[in-house]
CSV table of C-alpha atoms and ligand atoms in Angstrom, one decimal:
chain,number,residue,atom,x,y,z
A,4,MET,CA,-75.2,221.6,98.7
A,5,THR,CA,-72.1,221.2,96.7
A,6,TYR,CA,-71.1,217.6,95.9
A,7,HIS,CA,-68.2,218.4,97.6
A,8,GLU,CA,-70.2,218.8,101.1
A,9,LEU,CA,-72.6,215.5,100.7
A,10,ARG,CA,-72.3,213.4,104.0
A,11,ILE,CA,-73.9,210.4,104.9
A,12,ASN,CA,-76.3,210.9,108.5
A,13,SER,CA,-73.6,209.8,110.6
A,14,GLU,CA,-76.4,209.4,113.9
A,15,ARG,CA,-79.1,207.8,111.7
A,16,LEU,CA,-76.1,205.5,110.4
A,17,ARG,CA,-75.0,204.8,113.7
A,18,GLU,CA,-78.9,203.4,114.8
A,19,ASP,CA,-79.0,201.2,112.4
A,20,MET,CA,-76.0,199.8,113.3
A,21,ASP,CA,-76.7,199.3,116.8
A,22,ALA,CA,-80.4,198.2,115.6
A,23,LEU,CA,-78.7,195.4,113.6
A,24,ALA,CA,-76.2,194.6,115.9
A,25,ARG,CA,-78.9,193.5,118.6
A,26,ILE,CA,-80.5,191.0,116.1
A,27,GLY,CA,-79.5,187.4,116.3
A,28,ARG,CA,-77.2,188.4,119.5
A,29,ARG,CA,-76.4,186.4,122.7
A,30,GLU,CA,-75.6,187.5,125.8
A,31,ASN,CA,-71.3,187.3,125.8
A,32,HIS,CA,-70.9,185.3,122.7
A,33,GLY,CA,-72.0,187.7,119.9
A,34,ILE,CA,-74.6,187.2,117.4
A,35,TYR,CA,-75.8,184.1,115.4
A,36,ARG,CA,-77.7,185.2,112.0
A,37,MET,CA,-76.4,182.1,110.4
A,38,ALA,CA,-78.3,182.4,106.8
A,39,PHE,CA,-82.5,181.0,106.6
A,40,SER,CA,-81.8,181.0,110.8
A,41,GLU,CA,-84.4,182.9,113.1
A,42,GLY,CA,-81.7,185.2,113.7
A,43,ASP,CA,-80.9,186.1,109.8
A,44,MET,CA,-85.0,186.2,108.8
A,45,ALA,CA,-85.5,189.1,111.7
A,46,GLY,CA,-82.7,190.9,110.5
A,47,ARG,CA,-84.0,190.7,107.2
A,48,ALA,CA,-87.7,191.7,108.2
A,49,TRP,CA,-85.9,195.1,109.9
A,50,LEU,CA,-83.9,195.5,106.9
A,51,ARG,CA,-86.9,195.4,105.0
A,52,GLN,CA,-88.8,198.0,107.1
A,53,ARG,CA,-85.8,200.4,107.2
A,54,ILE,CA,-85.6,200.6,103.0
A,55,GLU,CA,-89.5,200.9,103.4
A,56,ASP,CA,-89.3,203.5,106.2
A,57,SER,CA,-86.7,205.7,103.9
A,58,GLY,CA,-89.3,205.4,100.9
A,59,LEU,CA,-86.9,203.5,98.9
A,60,VAL,CA,-88.6,200.6,96.7
A,61,PHE,CA,-88.1,197.4,98.4
A,62,PHE,CA,-86.9,194.3,96.2
A,63,GLN,CA,-86.2,190.4,97.2
A,64,ASP,CA,-85.5,188.5,94.4
A,65,GLY,CA,-85.1,184.3,94.0
A,66,ALA,CA,-82.7,183.9,95.6
A,67,ALA,CA,-83.9,185.7,99.0
A,68,ASN,CA,-81.1,188.7,98.3
A,69,LEU,CA,-82.9,191.8,99.6
A,70,TYR,CA,-82.9,195.1,97.5
A,71,ALA,CA,-83.8,199.2,98.0
A,72,ARG,CA,-84.1,200.4,94.7
A,73,LEU,CA,-83.2,204.4,94.0
A,74,ASN,CA,-84.4,205.6,90.6
A,75,PRO,CA,-86.0,202.3,89.7
A,76,ASN,CA,-87.9,203.5,86.8
A,77,ALA,CA,-84.3,204.7,84.7
A,78,THR,CA,-83.3,202.5,81.7
A,79,THR,CA,-79.7,202.5,82.2
A,80,PRO,CA,-77.8,199.4,84.0
A,81,SER,CA,-78.2,199.6,87.9
A,82,ILE,CA,-75.2,200.7,90.4
A,83,ILE,CA,-75.3,198.0,93.0
A,84,ALA,CA,-73.7,198.6,96.6
A,85,GLY,CA,-73.8,195.8,99.0
A,86,SER,CA,-73.2,193.1,101.4
A,87,HIS,CA,-74.6,190.2,103.3
A,88,MET,CA,-75.9,190.4,106.5
A,89,ASP,CA,-75.7,187.3,107.6
A,90,THR,CA,-72.9,186.1,110.1
A,91,VAL,CA,-71.2,182.7,110.9
A,92,PRO,CA,-71.9,181.7,114.7
A,93,GLY,CA,-70.6,184.0,117.6
A,94,ALA,CA,-69.6,186.9,114.6
A,95,GLY,CA,-69.1,190.9,115.7
A,96,HIS,CA,-71.1,193.4,114.3
A,97,LEU,CA,-69.5,194.9,111.0
A,98,ASP,CA,-68.8,191.7,108.8
A,99,GLY,CA,-71.2,192.1,105.7
A,100,ALA,CA,-73.6,194.3,108.0
A,101,LEU,CA,-71.4,197.5,107.4
A,102,GLY,CA,-71.7,197.3,103.9
A,103,VAL,CA,-75.5,197.0,103.7
A,104,VAL,CA,-76.2,199.5,106.1
A,105,CYS,CA,-73.7,202.0,104.6
A,106,ALA,CA,-75.3,201.4,101.0
A,107,LEU,CA,-78.1,202.0,102.4
A,108,GLU,CA,-77.9,205.0,104.1
A,109,ALA,CA,-75.8,206.1,100.0
A,110,LEU,CA,-79.4,206.1,98.9
A,111,ARG,CA,-81.2,207.5,101.3
A,112,VAL,CA,-78.5,210.4,101.2
A,113,LEU,CA,-79.0,210.7,97.4
A,114,ASN,CA,-82.4,210.7,97.3
A,115,GLU,CA,-82.9,213.4,99.9
A,116,SER,CA,-80.4,215.0,97.6
A,117,SER,CA,-81.3,216.7,94.6
A,118,ILE,CA,-78.8,214.8,93.0
A,119,GLU,CA,-79.5,214.0,89.4
A,120,LEU,CA,-78.8,210.4,88.7
A,121,LYS,CA,-78.5,209.0,85.4
A,122,HIS,CA,-78.7,205.3,87.1
A,123,PRO,CA,-81.0,202.9,88.9
A,124,LEU,CA,-78.8,202.8,92.1
A,125,GLU,CA,-79.2,199.4,94.6
A,126,ALA,CA,-78.6,198.3,98.0
A,127,VAL,CA,-78.5,194.4,98.0
A,128,SER,CA,-77.9,192.3,101.2
A,129,PHE,CA,-76.9,188.9,99.6
A,130,SER,CA,-77.9,185.5,101.0
A,131,ASP,CA,-75.6,183.2,102.6
A,132,GLU,CA,-72.2,184.4,102.2
A,133,GLU,CA,-70.9,182.9,105.5
A,134,GLY,CA,-71.6,179.3,103.6
A,135,ARG,CA,-74.2,177.9,106.0
A,136,PHE,CA,-75.1,176.4,103.0
A,137,GLY,CA,-71.6,176.7,100.9
A,138,GLY,CA,-71.3,180.1,100.9
A,139,MET,CA,-71.8,183.2,99.1
A,140,PHE,CA,-75.3,182.0,97.7
A,141,GLY,CA,-77.4,185.1,96.7
A,142,SER,CA,-74.3,186.4,94.5
A,143,GLN,CA,-73.8,183.3,92.9
A,144,ALA,CA,-77.7,183.1,91.9
A,145,ILE,CA,-76.9,186.5,90.4
A,146,ALA,CA,-74.2,185.3,88.8
A,147,GLY,CA,-76.2,182.3,86.9
A,148,LEU,CA,-74.0,180.3,88.8
A,149,VAL,CA,-76.8,178.3,91.0
A,150,THR,CA,-77.7,175.3,89.3
A,151,PRO,CA,-80.1,172.8,90.2
A,152,GLU,CA,-77.4,170.3,91.3
A,153,TYR,CA,-75.4,173.4,93.7
A,154,LEU,CA,-79.3,173.4,95.3
A,155,HIS,CA,-79.5,169.7,95.5
A,156,ASN,CA,-76.1,169.3,97.0
A,157,ALA,CA,-76.5,172.5,99.7
A,158,SER,CA,-77.2,171.7,103.4
A,159,ASP,CA,-75.6,172.7,106.7
A,160,LEU,CA,-73.5,170.8,109.3
A,161,ASP,CA,-76.8,169.3,110.6
A,162,GLY,CA,-77.5,168.0,107.3
A,163,ILE,CA,-80.5,170.2,107.1
A,164,THR,CA,-80.6,171.4,102.9
A,165,LEU,CA,-80.9,174.9,101.8
A,166,SER,CA,-84.4,173.9,100.1
A,167,ASP,CA,-85.9,172.5,103.6
A,168,ALA,CA,-84.6,176.0,105.6
A,169,MET,CA,-85.9,178.3,103.1
A,170,ALA,CA,-89.2,176.3,102.5
A,171,ALA,CA,-89.5,176.7,106.6
A,172,GLN,CA,-89.2,180.5,106.2
A,173,ASP,CA,-91.9,180.2,103.1
A,174,LEU,CA,-89.3,180.7,100.6
A,175,ASP,CA,-88.7,178.1,97.7
A,176,ALA,CA,-85.2,177.3,96.7
A,177,GLY,CA,-86.0,176.7,93.4
A,178,GLU,CA,-86.8,179.9,92.7
A,179,ALA,CA,-82.8,181.2,92.7
A,180,LEU,CA,-82.4,179.3,89.4
A,181,HIS,CA,-84.3,182.2,88.1
A,182,ALA,CA,-82.4,185.5,90.0
A,183,GLN,CA,-79.6,185.3,87.2
A,184,ARG,CA,-78.2,188.9,85.9
A,185,HIS,CA,-77.6,189.8,82.4
A,186,PRO,CA,-74.2,191.8,82.6
A,187,ASP,CA,-75.2,194.7,80.6
A,188,SER,CA,-78.0,195.1,83.2
A,189,ILE,CA,-75.0,196.1,86.0
A,190,HIS,CA,-73.0,199.1,85.9
A,191,ALA,CA,-70.6,198.5,88.5
A,192,TYR,CA,-70.4,196.9,92.2
A,193,LEU,CA,-69.3,198.0,95.3
A,194,GLU,CA,-68.7,196.4,98.5
A,195,LEU,CA,-67.6,198.3,101.7
A,196,HIS,CA,-66.5,195.6,104.1
A,197,ILE,CA,-64.1,195.2,107.2
A,198,GLU,CA,-60.1,194.7,106.0
A,199,GLN,CA,-59.9,191.7,108.3
A,200,GLY,CA,-56.4,192.0,108.2
A,201,PRO,CA,-54.2,193.7,110.1
A,202,VAL,CA,-52.8,196.3,107.6
A,203,LEU,CA,-54.9,199.4,107.5
A,204,ASP,CA,-54.9,199.3,111.9
A,205,ARG,CA,-51.2,198.9,111.4
A,206,LYS,CA,-50.3,201.6,109.6
A,207,GLY,CA,-53.0,203.7,111.3
A,208,LEU,CA,-55.3,204.2,107.5
A,209,SER,CA,-58.8,205.0,107.2
A,210,ILE,CA,-59.4,203.3,103.4
A,211,GLY,CA,-58.3,200.5,101.8
A,212,ILE,CA,-58.9,200.7,97.8
A,213,VAL,CA,-58.7,197.0,96.9
A,214,ASP,CA,-57.1,196.3,93.9
A,215,ALA,CA,-57.5,192.3,93.5
A,216,ILE,CA,-59.2,189.6,96.0
A,217,THR,CA,-56.5,186.9,96.2
A,218,GLY,CA,-57.8,183.5,94.4
A,219,LEU,CA,-57.2,179.9,96.7
A,220,PHE,CA,-55.8,176.4,95.9
A,221,LYS,CA,-56.6,174.3,99.5
A,222,TRP,CA,-55.4,170.4,99.6
A,223,GLU,CA,-55.9,167.8,101.9
A,224,ILE,CA,-52.0,165.5,102.1
A,225,ALA,CA,-51.9,162.7,103.1
A,226,LEU,CA,-48.7,161.1,104.2
A,227,THR,CA,-47.9,157.8,105.0
A,228,GLY,CA,-45.3,155.4,106.3
A,229,MET,CA,-45.0,153.1,108.8
A,230,ALA,CA,-46.3,153.1,112.4
A,231,ASN,CA,-43.6,151.4,114.5
A,232,HIS,CA,-42.3,151.3,118.2
A,233,ALA,CA,-40.4,154.3,119.3
A,234,GLY,CA,-37.8,152.8,121.2
A,235,THR,CA,-36.7,149.2,119.1
A,236,THR,CA,-36.6,150.7,115.4
A,237,PRO,CA,-33.5,152.3,114.9
A,238,MET,CA,-33.6,156.1,112.9
A,239,ASP,CA,-32.4,154.9,109.7
A,240,MET,CA,-35.0,151.9,109.8
A,241,ARG,CA,-38.5,154.1,110.0
A,242,ALA,CA,-40.7,155.8,107.4
A,243,ASP,CA,-42.0,158.6,109.7
A,244,ALA,CA,-44.9,160.6,108.8
A,245,PHE,CA,-44.4,163.3,110.4
A,246,GLN,CA,-41.1,163.8,109.4
A,247,GLY,CA,-41.9,164.2,106.1
A,248,LEU,CA,-44.6,166.7,107.2
A,249,ALA,CA,-42.2,168.6,109.1
A,250,GLU,CA,-39.5,169.0,106.3
A,251,PHE,CA,-42.0,170.0,103.9
A,252,ALA,CA,-43.6,172.9,106.4
A,253,GLY,CA,-39.5,173.8,106.3
A,254,GLN,CA,-39.4,174.3,102.5
A,255,ILE,CA,-42.5,176.7,102.4
A,256,ASP,CA,-40.5,179.9,102.9
A,257,ARG,CA,-37.8,178.4,100.1
A,258,VAL,CA,-41.2,177.8,97.7
A,259,LEU,CA,-42.7,180.5,98.2
A,260,SER,CA,-39.1,183.0,97.8
A,261,GLU,CA,-38.4,180.9,95.1
A,262,TYR,CA,-41.9,181.2,92.8
A,263,GLY,CA,-44.2,183.2,94.6
A,264,SER,CA,-45.2,186.6,94.8
A,265,PRO,CA,-45.0,189.0,98.1
A,266,HIS,CA,-48.7,188.8,98.4
A,267,SER,CA,-48.1,184.9,98.2
A,268,THR,CA,-49.7,183.1,101.2
A,269,ALA,CA,-49.1,179.6,102.8
A,270,THR,CA,-50.3,177.9,105.4
A,271,ILE,CA,-51.1,174.3,106.9
A,272,GLY,CA,-53.8,174.7,109.4
A,273,ARG,CA,-54.7,172.0,110.4
A,274,VAL,CA,-52.4,168.5,111.2
A,275,GLU,CA,-53.8,165.0,112.4
A,276,LEU,CA,-50.8,162.3,113.1
A,277,THR,CA,-52.0,158.3,113.4
A,278,PRO,CA,-52.0,156.6,115.5
A,279,GLY,CA,-51.0,159.9,117.7
A,280,ALA,CA,-49.2,158.4,120.3
A,281,ALA,CA,-46.1,159.8,122.5
A,282,ASN,CA,-44.1,155.9,122.0
A,283,VAL,CA,-45.4,155.1,118.3
A,284,ILE,CA,-43.4,156.5,115.1
A,285,PRO,CA,-46.4,158.1,113.3
A,286,GLY,CA,-47.8,155.6,110.5
A,287,ARG,CA,-49.5,158.6,108.7
A,288,ALA,CA,-49.7,162.4,108.4
A,289,LEU,CA,-52.8,164.0,107.4
A,290,PHE,CA,-52.2,167.8,106.8
A,291,SER,CA,-54.0,170.9,104.8
A,292,LEU,CA,-52.4,173.0,102.3
A,293,ASP,CA,-53.7,176.7,101.8
A,294,VAL,CA,-52.2,178.6,99.3
A,295,ARG,CA,-53.2,182.4,98.2
A,296,ASP,CA,-52.6,184.6,95.9
A,297,THR,CA,-53.7,187.3,93.8
A,298,ASP,CA,-52.4,186.0,90.0
A,299,SER,CA,-54.0,182.8,88.7
A,300,HIS,CA,-50.3,182.0,86.9
A,301,ILE,CA,-48.4,182.2,89.8
A,302,LEU,CA,-51.3,180.0,91.8
A,303,ASN,CA,-50.5,177.7,88.8
A,304,THR,CA,-46.8,177.8,89.5
A,305,LEU,CA,-46.9,177.1,93.1
A,306,SER,CA,-49.0,174.6,92.9
A,307,ASP,CA,-46.5,172.8,90.5
A,308,ALA,CA,-43.6,173.5,93.2
A,309,PHE,CA,-45.4,172.0,96.1
A,310,ARG,CA,-46.4,169.2,94.8
A,311,ARG,CA,-43.0,168.7,93.3
A,312,THR,CA,-41.7,169.2,96.9
A,313,LEU,CA,-43.9,166.8,98.5
A,314,SER,CA,-43.1,164.2,96.1
A,315,THR,CA,-39.0,164.3,96.7
A,316,ILE,CA,-39.7,164.2,100.4
A,317,ALA,CA,-41.7,161.6,100.0
A,318,ARG,CA,-39.7,159.7,97.9
A,319,ARG,CA,-36.7,160.1,100.0
A,320,ARG,CA,-38.6,159.3,103.1
A,321,ASP,CA,-39.9,156.5,101.7
A,322,LEU,CA,-43.8,157.6,102.3
A,323,MET,CA,-46.7,157.8,99.9
A,324,PHE,CA,-48.4,160.7,99.6
A,325,GLU,CA,-51.7,161.4,98.1
A,326,PHE,CA,-53.6,164.8,98.0
A,327,THR,CA,-56.7,166.3,97.6
A,328,VAL,CA,-58.2,169.5,96.0
A,329,LEU,CA,-60.9,170.5,98.7
A,330,SER,CA,-61.2,173.5,96.7
A,331,GLU,CA,-59.9,176.0,94.1
A,332,ILE,CA,-60.8,179.6,93.7
A,333,ALA,CA,-59.1,182.1,90.6
A,334,PRO,CA,-58.2,185.6,91.8
A,335,VAL,CA,-60.4,188.6,90.6
A,336,GLN,CA,-59.2,191.9,89.7
A,337,CYS,CA,-61.1,194.9,90.5
A,338,ASP,CA,-62.2,197.3,87.7
A,339,ALA,CA,-59.9,200.6,87.5
A,340,SER,CA,-62.8,202.6,86.5
A,341,VAL,CA,-64.3,202.0,89.8
A,342,THR,CA,-60.7,202.1,91.9
A,343,SER,CA,-60.4,205.2,90.5
A,344,ALA,CA,-63.5,206.6,91.4
A,345,ILE,CA,-63.0,205.5,95.0
A,346,GLU,CA,-59.3,207.3,94.8
A,347,VAL,CA,-61.2,210.6,93.4
A,348,SER,CA,-63.4,210.1,96.6
A,349,VAL,CA,-60.7,209.8,99.2
A,350,GLN,CA,-59.1,212.9,97.3
A,351,THR,CA,-62.4,214.6,97.6
A,352,LEU,CA,-62.9,213.9,101.2
A,353,GLY,CA,-59.7,214.4,102.6
A,354,ILE,CA,-58.9,210.8,103.4
A,355,PRO,CA,-55.7,209.3,104.3
A,356,ALA,CA,-55.9,205.7,101.7
A,357,THR,CA,-53.4,202.8,100.7
A,358,HIS,CA,-54.2,200.4,98.3
A,359,LEU,CA,-54.0,196.8,99.2
A,360,ASN,CA,-55.3,193.3,98.3
A,361,SER,CA,-58.2,191.4,99.8
A,362,GLY,CA,-56.9,188.0,101.7
A,363,ALA,CA,-60.5,187.1,102.1
A,364,ALA,CA,-63.2,186.2,99.8
A,365,HIS,CA,-66.3,188.0,99.4
A,366,ASP,CA,-69.8,188.7,97.3
A,367,ALA,CA,-67.9,190.8,95.1
A,368,GLN,CA,-65.9,188.2,93.7
A,369,ILE,CA,-68.4,186.5,92.2
A,370,ILE,CA,-70.2,189.8,91.0
A,371,ALA,CA,-66.7,190.5,89.3
A,372,GLY,CA,-67.2,187.6,86.9
A,373,ILE,CA,-70.8,189.6,85.3
A,374,ALA,CA,-69.8,193.6,86.0
A,375,PRO,CA,-67.0,195.8,87.0
A,376,THR,CA,-65.9,195.6,90.7
A,377,GLY,CA,-64.8,197.3,93.2
A,378,MET,CA,-64.1,197.0,97.1
A,379,ILE,CA,-63.3,199.5,99.9
A,380,PHE,CA,-61.5,198.5,103.1
A,381,VAL,CA,-62.0,199.6,106.6
A,382,PRO,CA,-60.0,198.6,109.7
A,383,SER,CA,-59.9,196.1,111.9
A,384,LYS,CA,-58.9,196.3,115.2
A,385,GLU,CA,-55.9,193.9,115.3
A,386,GLY,CA,-57.4,191.9,111.6
A,387,ARG,CA,-60.1,190.3,114.5
A,388,SER,CA,-62.7,189.0,112.4
A,389,HIS,CA,-65.4,186.1,112.5
A,390,SER,CA,-65.3,187.3,116.4
A,391,ALA,CA,-67.6,189.1,118.6
A,392,ALA,CA,-64.2,191.3,119.1
A,393,GLU,CA,-64.5,192.5,115.9
A,394,TRP,CA,-63.9,196.0,116.1
A,395,THR,CA,-63.6,199.6,113.7
A,396,ALA,CA,-63.5,203.3,115.4
A,397,TRP,CA,-66.5,205.0,114.3
A,398,LYS,CA,-64.8,207.8,112.8
A,399,ASP,CA,-63.5,205.2,110.4
A,400,ILE,CA,-66.8,203.6,109.8
A,401,GLU,CA,-67.8,207.5,108.6
A,402,ALA,CA,-64.8,207.6,106.3
A,403,GLY,CA,-65.8,203.9,104.9
A,404,ALA,CA,-69.4,205.0,104.1
A,405,ASN,CA,-68.5,208.6,103.0
A,406,THR,CA,-66.1,207.2,100.1
A,407,LEU,CA,-69.0,204.7,99.1
A,408,LEU,CA,-71.6,207.4,98.8
A,409,HIS,CA,-69.2,209.7,97.0
A,410,THR,CA,-68.5,207.2,95.0
A,411,LEU,CA,-71.9,206.0,94.2
A,412,LYS,CA,-72.6,209.6,92.9
A,413,GLN,CA,-69.2,210.1,91.0
A,414,LEU,CA,-70.4,206.9,89.4
A,415,ALA,CA,-74.3,207.7,88.9
A,416,THR,CA,-73.9,211.4,87.6
B,522,ZN,ZN1,-68.1,189.5,104.9
């Protein structure tokens, strides 16, 4: 077999994707494999079995990340590929699972080939990417970002702590403090994932080569005026919090076009008016603002511009404004050498591809802090994700898996 003829075993990959999709599935409601739930544990047991069946070396680290290892005794740094198998409640079968199963398949094919590898290869499934306990627990542990405080504070919406949930599965959360890997031990990290957006589907392309993963800031903003009678208060004697919010929302496009980039987005996704009656002027508007871009300088500029805009509107309308920063995540650039290896793979395979950015967060964003990182996207039908309606054509899944395989082979030889 020449390098160019190297391909994943489509039938085996399909059987594995189908088998994993049945684990944690509830009839008509999608998949429930939230971190360290029964569904997640069943998925983990399945993966371990598949790794051992394939003759690869199984390994589990302190954060309960699961690995298949090929060529583990090489003294060179590892090339790691993977994603996560945990899901949001009612999930589809592709988010995360695709990246793990395709990484395993790529290692199996390389194991069966006679290709000589210069690096150890690892397929990984990271713990709690989706955030039952905050998100990206496994990748953060590897990057050394999990602290005793993190472990102390991590709990789910029902108040179950990460430590208790892990203990219930005979796992010790404290071990995550020892899961950190030295940057010198990782040569590259690759993640194959569904796009979770509409771009590839609309363009009819099989592969997206990710250049950057967007950063974001998320605020909760409160505009406070005066609740009053809708009939007796003249228009010029009001402090209407919703009017302030509406004016601010109307300024979003202007702020983005003046201070943003073509990649910038800003979203008010949640609004709460108080007191919330048809015949009362809203005294208070509480709303979210989610702003994203791939450039941290632009994010800072946008943050200033939105604050100025809010302050001007509030002053003119006699409103008080306060905001709380709910989260801030820095954007990440993918590594140029990994990205060009992906480029060579799609050219070798003759797969139609384009470059794009990731608007969603991924483990890759965390690992990029310690290792050269690249991401490969396949289309999401109509951009749908975090829903049982997630769907990608099999030919695109094959294209993604083969691109991952060829990129791993290039990086490892
Ligand atoms: Zn995911």
